[in-house]
Amino acid sequence: MSDFVVENRIWDPDETMAAGKLREVQLQRLRQCVTQVAEVPFYKKVFAENNITAESIKSPDDVRRIPFTTKEDLRQHYPLGFLAIPREKIVRIHGSSGTTGRPTFVAYSKKDRELWANLCARFLVAGGLRPEHLVHIAFGYGLFTGGFGLHYGVEKVGAAVVPAAAGNTPRQIMLIQDLQSQVLVCTPSYSLQIAEVAHSQGIDPKTLPIKFAHFGGEPWTEDMRVEIERELDILAFNNYGLSEVIGPGVSGECGVRNGMHIQEDHFLVECVNPETLEPVADGEQGELVFTTLTKEAMPIFRYRTRDIATLDHSPCPCGRTGVRMSRVVGRTDDMLIIRGVNVFPSQIEEALLRVEGTAPYYLIEIDRPGTLDEVIVHVEMRPQDFSDKLSQVQALHDRIDREINAITGIRVKVDLVEPQTLERSMGKAKRVIDHRREN
């Protein structure tokens, strides 16, 4: 692993705000936010039906009196029905990809854009970024918030940006080498593609000048972090965000790398049981729910993210006081129910990365030809482990089968495929094809 050492630096003193002070700030900002959206048709109706006024909010916990907001609510008020400022004050519009329907648009004011940059600067500095660094950003620059948010944060810190965008991996490698970029920003799966293409060009990925990276845009496991760090000889940091809340900047790891600090002076977070919608205890998996406290253009209350994670309120050695969230283990809408068992794709990934001889590329295919679900996990073998000896292939197959069963509790069919067989993605990796939904 990289010998790069992260010195603990605090970008914004508010990251270390004492608990009592934080509660005061949250209460004040929550009341302001309720007032701010008073004329937004959706919230005007919701507040009237539930007797919500700024004066009725006595503590941050009173946010639970407000009903949840969902992605479907945003879609029903397409395109900008949640806008809380005059349209002429909008300086930027981002949104989801809309691959499963209409996109959900999010507007930003000038104040929002400055806030966004500062929130990203917080976790970037916590994860080692300094003004003297050169940052290679291989995120897409479009409606997707990742590229722009990290770009703004890097510039806020004072570091330089190479806005390489996504795609053309050989060119990405050339730019990293020629410009001597020390920091990489992209999806975790794409970093492994960079390593793979480097290998194919006869370049040892460990010789690239990258020292550390900030990854987001898709769920990834701790085992994948180990794989990335081993392949590229870097430190890998996790961050989290979503366009409906603000984009990247909701939370990010410090040098301790034991959970991502949520920026609680700007976002109220809840972790609820996705079925009962009641709060869960610290350390118990639940769905994350966010309320924005300082967004100007499109504030949102109790937004159900569908992301499953845990919260940890214990003190962190770095001194930041924001509650830490675990990495996202899956989404309530991508959880697979296989023969009555709940399975997340991340569990399959965890199993595969624990088996020596498999590449971090896989595809889960599900069907129901009769009365029972059938699952095939297509798994690439690493080039150095690809063998025409049936006994070696069978041994690898059996190890994968046992590991998946141990972690998920289900039996699957394992299909070992040659290197470079499965499709690569420049953005979020596609991991599941569920034919049951087509029938």
PDB file of N, CA and C in Angstrom, residues 8 10 254-258 261 314-320 324:
ATOM      1  N   ASN A   8      -3.603  15.226   9.636  1.00  0.00           N
ATOM      2  CA  ASN A   8      -4.957  15.644   9.968  1.00  0.00           C
ATOM      3  C   ASN A   8      -5.064  17.165   9.972  1.00  0.00           C
ATOM      4  N   ILE A  10      -7.968  20.436   9.464  1.00  0.00           N
ATOM      5  CA  ILE A  10      -9.380  20.810   9.468  1.00  0.00           C
ATOM      6  C   ILE A  10      -9.565  21.983   8.519  1.00  0.00           C
ATOM      7  N   CYS A 254     -12.233  10.934   6.824  1.00  0.00           N
ATOM      8  CA  CYS A 254     -11.026  11.605   7.286  1.00  0.00           C
ATOM      9  C   CYS A 254      -9.877  10.608   7.183  1.00  0.00           C
ATOM     10  N   GLY A 255      -8.708  10.983   7.699  1.00  0.00           N
ATOM     11  CA  GLY A 255      -7.554  10.107   7.618  1.00  0.00           C
ATOM     12  C   GLY A 255      -7.692   8.814   8.395  1.00  0.00           C
ATOM     13  N   VAL A 256      -8.596   8.781   9.375  1.00  0.00           N
ATOM     14  CA  VAL A 256      -8.815   7.564  10.161  1.00  0.00           C
ATOM     15  C   VAL A 256      -9.480   6.482   9.306  1.00  0.00           C
ATOM     16  N   ARG A 257     -10.316   6.916   8.370  1.00  0.00           N
ATOM     17  CA  ARG A 257     -11.014   6.018   7.431  1.00  0.00           C
ATOM     18  C   ARG A 257     -11.837   4.946   8.158  1.00  0.00           C
ATOM     19  N   ASN A 258     -12.607   5.421   9.117  1.00  0.00           N
ATOM     20  CA  ASN A 258     -13.490   4.532   9.861  1.00  0.00           C
ATOM     21  C   ASN A 258     -14.905   5.086   9.804  1.00  0.00           C
ATOM     22  N   HIS A 261     -17.730  11.190   7.749  1.00  0.00           N
ATOM     23  CA  HIS A 261     -18.337  12.228   8.581  1.00  0.00           C
ATOM     24  C   HIS A 261     -19.431  12.954   7.796  1.00  0.00           C
ATOM     25  N   SER A 314     -20.010   7.631  18.002  1.00  0.00           N
ATOM     26  CA  SER A 314     -18.853   7.622  18.900  1.00  0.00           C
ATOM     27  C   SER A 314     -17.805   8.636  18.428  1.00  0.00           C
ATOM     28  N   PRO A 315     -16.981   9.170  19.343  1.00  0.00           N
ATOM     29  CA  PRO A 315     -15.982  10.176  18.974  1.00  0.00           C
ATOM     30  C   PRO A 315     -14.962   9.624  17.978  1.00  0.00           C
ATOM     31  N   CYS A 316     -14.492  10.498  17.088  1.00  0.00           N
ATOM     32  CA  CYS A 316     -13.462  10.122  16.116  1.00  0.00           C
ATOM     33  C   CYS A 316     -12.150  10.780  16.527  1.00  0.00           C
ATOM     34  N   PRO A 317     -11.039  10.077  16.434  1.00  0.00           N
ATOM     35  CA  PRO A 317      -9.742  10.652  16.833  1.00  0.00           C
ATOM     36  C   PRO A 317      -9.357  11.910  16.057  1.00  0.00           C
ATOM     37  N   CYS A 318      -9.971  12.126  14.880  1.00  0.00           N
ATOM     38  CA  CYS A 318      -9.586  13.292  14.070  1.00  0.00           C
ATOM     39  C   CYS A 318     -10.112  14.592  14.658  1.00  0.00           C
ATOM     40  N   GLY A 319     -11.092  14.525  15.560  1.00  0.00           N
ATOM     41  CA  GLY A 319     -11.640  15.730  16.177  1.00  0.00           C
ATOM     42  C   GLY A 319     -12.896  16.248  15.516  1.00  0.00           C
ATOM     43  N   ARG A 320     -13.237  15.741  14.355  1.00  0.00           N
ATOM     44  CA  ARG A 320     -14.491  16.151  13.713  1.00  0.00           C
ATOM     45  C   ARG A 320     -15.653  15.533  14.489  1.00  0.00           C
ATOM     46  N   ARG A 324     -20.634   9.668  11.933  1.00  0.00           N
ATOM     47  CA  ARG A 324     -20.065   8.938  10.803  1.00  0.00           C
ATOM     48  C   ARG A 324     -21.065   7.921  10.268  1.00  0.00           C
TER      49      ARG A 324
END
